[in-house]
PDB file of C-alpha atoms and ligand atoms in Angstrom:
ATOM      1  CA  MET A 132      13.720  22.180   1.505  1.00  0.00           C
ATOM      2  CA  SER A 133      12.354  21.687  -1.517  1.00  0.00           C
ATOM      3  CA  GLU A 134       8.491  23.289  -1.392  1.00  0.00           C
ATOM      4  CA  LEU A 135       7.203  19.367  -1.630  1.00  0.00           C
ATOM      5  CA  GLU A 136       8.862  18.551   0.939  1.00  0.00           C
ATOM      6  CA  THR A 137       7.814  20.923   2.745  1.00  0.00           C
ATOM      7  CA  ASN A 138       4.099  20.299   2.369  1.00  0.00           C
ATOM      8  CA  SER A 139       4.018  16.585   2.746  1.00  0.00           C
ATOM      9  CA  GLN A 140       5.509  17.305   6.549  1.00  0.00           C
ATOM     10  CA  ASP A 141       2.704  18.877   6.935  1.00  0.00           C
ATOM     11  CA  GLU A 142       0.010  16.497   5.418  1.00  0.00           C
ATOM     12  CA  LEU A 143       1.805  14.119   7.693  1.00  0.00           C
ATOM     13  CA  ARG A 144       1.121  15.122  10.869  1.00  0.00           C
ATOM     14  CA  ASP A 145      -2.681  14.970  10.043  1.00  0.00           C
ATOM     15  CA  LEU A 146      -2.673  11.965   9.168  1.00  0.00           C
ATOM     16  CA  TYR A 147      -2.501   8.827  11.987  1.00  0.00           C
ATOM     17  CA  ARG A 148       1.599  10.303  11.967  1.00  0.00           C
ATOM     18  CA  ASP A 149       3.682   7.418  14.028  1.00  0.00           C
ATOM     19  CA  LEU A 150       2.339   4.464  12.354  1.00  0.00           C
ATOM     20  CA  ILE A 151       2.534   5.808   8.952  1.00  0.00           C
ATOM     21  CA  LEU A 152       6.174   7.376   9.546  1.00  0.00           C
ATOM     22  CA  ASP A 153       7.308   4.245  11.574  1.00  0.00           C
ATOM     23  CA  HIS A 154       6.557   2.247   8.975  1.00  0.00           C
ATOM     24  CA  ALA A 155       8.115   5.213   6.600  1.00  0.00           C
ATOM     25  CA  LYS A 156      11.105   5.300   8.365  1.00  0.00           C
ATOM     26  CA  ASN A 157      11.457   1.055   9.204  1.00  0.00           C
ATOM     27  CA  PRO A 158       9.783  -0.235   6.714  1.00  0.00           C
ATOM     28  CA  ARG A 159       8.660  -4.241   7.733  1.00  0.00           C
ATOM     29  CA  HIS A 160       9.486  -6.941   4.849  1.00  0.00           C
ATOM     30  CA  PHE A 161      12.191  -4.422   3.128  1.00  0.00           C
ATOM     31  CA  GLY A 162      13.871  -6.065   0.283  1.00  0.00           C
ATOM     32  CA  LYS A 163      14.029  -8.641  -2.621  1.00  0.00           C
ATOM     33  CA  LEU A 164      12.070 -11.402  -1.711  1.00  0.00           C
ATOM     34  CA  GLN A 165      13.910 -15.088  -2.424  1.00  0.00           C
ATOM     35  CA  ASP A 166      11.863 -17.309  -4.289  1.00  0.00           C
ATOM     36  CA  ALA A 167       9.068 -15.207  -5.259  1.00  0.00           C
ATOM     37  CA  THR A 168       6.142 -16.452  -7.106  1.00  0.00           C
ATOM     38  CA  HIS A 169       5.297 -13.497  -8.345  1.00  0.00           C
ATOM     39  CA  TYR A 170       5.823 -10.088  -8.545  1.00  0.00           C
ATOM     40  CA  ALA A 171       4.715  -6.732 -10.097  1.00  0.00           C
ATOM     41  CA  ASP A 172       6.197  -3.295 -10.608  1.00  0.00           C
ATOM     42  CA  GLY A 173       3.866  -0.071  -9.572  1.00  0.00           C
ATOM     43  CA  ILE A 174       4.689   3.732 -10.727  1.00  0.00           C
ATOM     44  CA  ASN A 175       2.956   6.781  -9.226  1.00  0.00           C
ATOM     45  CA  PRO A 176       4.394   9.543 -12.002  1.00  0.00           C
ATOM     46  CA  LEU A 177       2.454  12.457  -9.932  1.00  0.00           C
ATOM     47  CA  CYS A 178       5.058  11.564  -7.058  1.00  0.00           C
ATOM     48  CA  GLY A 179       8.344   9.973  -8.083  1.00  0.00           C
ATOM     49  CA  ASP A 180       7.189   6.992  -6.499  1.00  0.00           C
ATOM     50  CA  LYS A 181       8.241   3.549  -7.899  1.00  0.00           C
ATOM     51  CA  LEU A 182       7.829   0.062  -5.961  1.00  0.00           C
ATOM     52  CA  ARG A 183       8.453  -3.642  -6.849  1.00  0.00           C
ATOM     53  CA  LEU A 184       6.373  -5.221  -4.731  1.00  0.00           C
ATOM     54  CA  TYR A 185       7.089  -9.230  -4.658  1.00  0.00           C
ATOM     55  CA  LEU A 186       4.782 -12.313  -3.505  1.00  0.00           C
ATOM     56  CA  ARG A 187       6.058 -16.275  -2.724  1.00  0.00           C
ATOM     57  CA  ILE A 188       1.659 -17.916  -3.659  1.00  0.00           C
ATOM     58  CA  ASP A 189       2.329 -21.255  -2.728  1.00  0.00           C
ATOM     59  CA  SER A 190      -0.384 -23.915  -4.645  1.00  0.00           C
ATOM     60  CA  SER A 191      -3.102 -23.730  -2.427  1.00  0.00           C
ATOM     61  CA  ASP A 192      -3.519 -20.073  -2.930  1.00  0.00           C
ATOM     62  CA  SER A 193      -1.547 -18.984   0.531  1.00  0.00           C
ATOM     63  CA  ILE A 194       0.832 -16.057   0.217  1.00  0.00           C
ATOM     64  CA  THR A 195       3.524 -17.413   2.412  1.00  0.00           C
ATOM     65  CA  ALA A 196       5.616 -14.360   2.117  1.00  0.00           C
ATOM     66  CA  ALA A 197       5.198 -11.055   0.331  1.00  0.00           C
ATOM     67  CA  SER A 198       8.342  -7.842   0.299  1.00  0.00           C
ATOM     68  CA  PHE A 199       8.743  -4.670  -1.183  1.00  0.00           C
ATOM     69  CA  GLU A 200      11.858  -2.919  -2.487  1.00  0.00           C
ATOM     70  CA  GLY A 201      12.071   0.476  -4.345  1.00  0.00           C
ATOM     71  CA  SER A 202      11.770   4.179  -3.195  1.00  0.00           C
ATOM     72  CA  GLY A 203       9.167   6.788  -2.888  1.00  0.00           C
ATOM     73  CA  CYS A 204       7.695   9.299   0.080  1.00  0.00           C
ATOM     74  CA  ALA A 205       6.886   8.264   3.206  1.00  0.00           C
ATOM     75  CA  ILE A 206       3.488   7.379   2.570  1.00  0.00           C
ATOM     76  CA  SER A 207       3.705   5.458  -0.200  1.00  0.00           C
ATOM     77  CA  VAL A 208       6.771   3.236   1.621  1.00  0.00           C
ATOM     78  CA  ALA A 209       4.435   3.062   5.136  1.00  0.00           C
ATOM     79  CA  SER A 210       0.949   2.055   2.923  1.00  0.00           C
ATOM     80  CA  ALA A 211       3.513  -1.440   1.067  1.00  0.00           C
ATOM     81  CA  SER A 212       5.132  -2.068   4.427  1.00  0.00           C
ATOM     82  CA  LEU A 213       1.247  -1.986   6.158  1.00  0.00           C
ATOM     83  CA  LEU A 214       0.428  -3.900   3.826  1.00  0.00           C
ATOM     84  CA  THR A 215       3.225  -6.328   3.172  1.00  0.00           C
ATOM     85  CA  GLU A 216       2.424  -7.378   6.901  1.00  0.00           C
ATOM     86  CA  THR A 217      -1.111  -7.173   6.722  1.00  0.00           C
ATOM     87  CA  ILE A 218      -1.386 -10.443   3.575  1.00  0.00           C
ATOM     88  CA  ALA A 219       1.241 -11.969   4.392  1.00  0.00           C
ATOM     89  CA  GLY A 220      -0.070 -15.508   5.563  1.00  0.00           C
ATOM     90  CA  SER A 221      -3.143 -14.451   3.797  1.00  0.00           C
ATOM     91  CA  ASN A 222      -4.421 -15.685   0.516  1.00  0.00           C
ATOM     92  CA  VAL A 223      -5.425 -14.112  -3.209  1.00  0.00           C
ATOM     93  CA  SER A 224      -8.513 -13.848  -2.018  1.00  0.00           C
ATOM     94  CA  SER A 225      -8.313 -11.955   1.493  1.00  0.00           C
ATOM     95  CA  ALA A 226      -5.299 -10.237  -0.368  1.00  0.00           C
ATOM     96  CA  THR A 227      -8.271  -9.721  -2.599  1.00  0.00           C
ATOM     97  CA  ALA A 228     -10.296  -8.023  -0.519  1.00  0.00           C
ATOM     98  CA  TYR A 229      -7.607  -5.872   1.579  1.00  0.00           C
ATOM     99  CA  PHE A 230      -6.336  -4.474  -1.741  1.00  0.00           C
ATOM    100  CA  ARG A 231     -10.819  -3.487  -2.145  1.00  0.00           C
ATOM    101  CA  THR A 232     -10.832  -1.970   0.550  1.00  0.00           C
ATOM    102  CA  VAL A 233      -8.506  -0.210   1.262  1.00  0.00           C
ATOM    103  CA  THR A 234      -8.801   1.206  -2.514  1.00  0.00           C
ATOM    104  CA  ASN A 235     -12.651   2.307  -1.902  1.00  0.00           C
ATOM    105  CA  ARG A 236     -12.131   3.589   1.829  1.00  0.00           C
ATOM    106  CA  LEU A 237      -9.449   6.218   0.084  1.00  0.00           C
ATOM    107  CA  THR A 238     -11.130   6.713  -2.411  1.00  0.00           C
ATOM    108  CA  ARG A 239     -14.852   6.458  -1.775  1.00  0.00           C
ATOM    109  CA  SER A 240     -16.886   9.989  -1.202  1.00  0.00           C
ATOM    110  CA  GLN A 241     -17.155  10.415   2.954  1.00  0.00           C
ATOM    111  CA  SER A 242     -20.844   9.239   2.899  1.00  0.00           C
ATOM    112  CA  GLN A 243     -20.428   5.912   1.738  1.00  0.00           C
ATOM    113  CA  PRO A 244     -20.739   3.203   3.941  1.00  0.00           C
ATOM    114  CA  VAL A 245     -17.357   0.867   3.128  1.00  0.00           C
ATOM    115  CA  ASP A 246     -18.064  -3.277   3.891  1.00  0.00           C
ATOM    116  CA  SER A 247     -15.086  -4.616   5.483  1.00  0.00           C
ATOM    117  CA  SER A 248     -17.331  -7.076   7.673  1.00  0.00           C
ATOM    118  CA  ASP A 249     -15.377 -10.353   5.836  1.00  0.00           C
ATOM    119  CA  ILE A 250     -11.911  -8.613   6.642  1.00  0.00           C
ATOM    120  CA  ASP A 251      -9.928  -7.470   9.199  1.00  0.00           C
ATOM    121  CA  ILE A 252      -8.278  -3.825   8.610  1.00  0.00           C
ATOM    122  CA  GLY A 253      -6.814  -3.358  11.382  1.00  0.00           C
ATOM    123  CA  LYS A 254      -3.727  -1.321  11.073  1.00  0.00           C
ATOM    124  CA  ILE A 255      -4.047  -0.021   7.521  1.00  0.00           C
ATOM    125  CA  ARG A 256      -6.958   1.609   9.084  1.00  0.00           C
ATOM    126  CA  ALA A 257      -3.883   4.372   9.608  1.00  0.00           C
ATOM    127  CA  LEU A 258      -4.008   5.000   5.537  1.00  0.00           C
ATOM    128  CA  ASP A 259      -7.592   6.922   6.747  1.00  0.00           C
ATOM    129  CA  GLY A 260      -5.960   9.744   7.123  1.00  0.00           C
ATOM    130  CA  VAL A 261      -4.571   9.629   3.934  1.00  0.00           C
ATOM    131  CA  ARG A 262      -8.581  10.906   2.517  1.00  0.00           C
ATOM    132  CA  GLU A 263      -8.063  13.817   3.768  1.00  0.00           C
ATOM    133  CA  PHE A 264      -4.907  14.971   0.792  1.00  0.00           C
ATOM    134  CA  PRO A 265      -6.201  13.616  -2.888  1.00  0.00           C
ATOM    135  CA  ALA A 266      -2.774  14.391  -4.055  1.00  0.00           C
ATOM    136  CA  ARG A 267      -1.479  11.274  -1.120  1.00  0.00           C
ATOM    137  CA  VAL A 268      -4.180   8.927  -2.101  1.00  0.00           C
ATOM    138  CA  LYS A 269      -2.203   7.850  -4.949  1.00  0.00           C
ATOM    139  CA  CYS A 270       0.550   7.402  -2.743  1.00  0.00           C
ATOM    140  CA  ALA A 271      -1.482   5.191  -0.547  1.00  0.00           C
ATOM    141  CA  THR A 272      -3.023   2.954  -2.810  1.00  0.00           C
ATOM    142  CA  LEU A 273      -0.180   1.978  -5.360  1.00  0.00           C
ATOM    143  CA  ALA A 274       1.383  -0.996  -3.377  1.00  0.00           C
ATOM    144  CA  TRP A 275      -2.130  -1.734  -2.868  1.00  0.00           C
ATOM    145  CA  HIS A 276      -2.596  -1.775  -6.991  1.00  0.00           C
ATOM    146  CA  ALA A 277       0.842  -3.042  -7.542  1.00  0.00           C
ATOM    147  CA  LEU A 278      -0.632  -6.181  -4.429  1.00  0.00           C
ATOM    148  CA  SER A 279      -3.313  -6.813  -7.651  1.00  0.00           C
ATOM    149  CA  ALA A 280      -1.570  -6.829 -10.698  1.00  0.00           C
ATOM    150  CA  ALA A 281       1.595  -9.204  -9.117  1.00  0.00           C
ATOM    151  CA  MET A 282      -1.962 -11.175  -7.883  1.00  0.00           C
ATOM    152  CA  GLN A 283      -2.958 -11.994 -11.426  1.00  0.00           C
ATOM    153  CA  GLN A 284       0.613 -11.612 -13.668  1.00  0.00           C
ATOM    154  CA  HIS A 285       0.398  -8.224 -15.304  1.00  0.00           C
ATOM    155  CA  SER A 286       3.637  -8.752 -17.104  1.00  0.00           C
ATOM    156  CA  THR A 287       3.126  -4.031 -17.755  1.00  0.00           C
ATOM    157  CA  PRO A 288       3.917  -1.972 -14.728  1.00  0.00           C
ATOM    158  CA  ALA A 289       0.518  -1.507 -12.401  1.00  0.00           C
ATOM    159  CA  SER A 290       0.589   3.167 -12.715  1.00  0.00           C
ATOM    160  CA  THR A 291      -1.673   4.936 -10.724  1.00  0.00           C
ATOM    161  CA  GLU A 292      -2.341   7.054 -13.837  1.00  0.00           C
TER     162      GLU A 292
HETATM  163 ZN1   ZN B 381       4.489  10.022  -3.285  1.00  0.00          ZN
END
């Protein structure tokens, strides 16, 4: 086993392990989305995480379906899985609020309050543990950057760099 894998497992022990590992092992909404209206690629070169996020957005800006495919570390896969569960059935403005909330929660300093009063952060709170491991924050935010790019129909891949 490589040193990197060993370190990852040590870190995972201190995360919200059960929920993260459950989503990493059994990702929800995994696979290409038929009839997707939007998609974007996310790449995290530091870890080797690659994913493509698919959205189906109707004419009233409702996100009627979301899925992802790709490969990456447990945190990146779990985060993408939690993302699809969180935003499916939501709308573009709520998904944007989720994007801002997740990236803010993961990158803020511990002392700053976060205003997430307008959305239900629910299970995505599980990602908060990643804050303790700055090197893994980009793994956790990758799918969310892809979400933001997909909603804006950016033609270039979203990158954490
Ligand atoms: Zn990763």
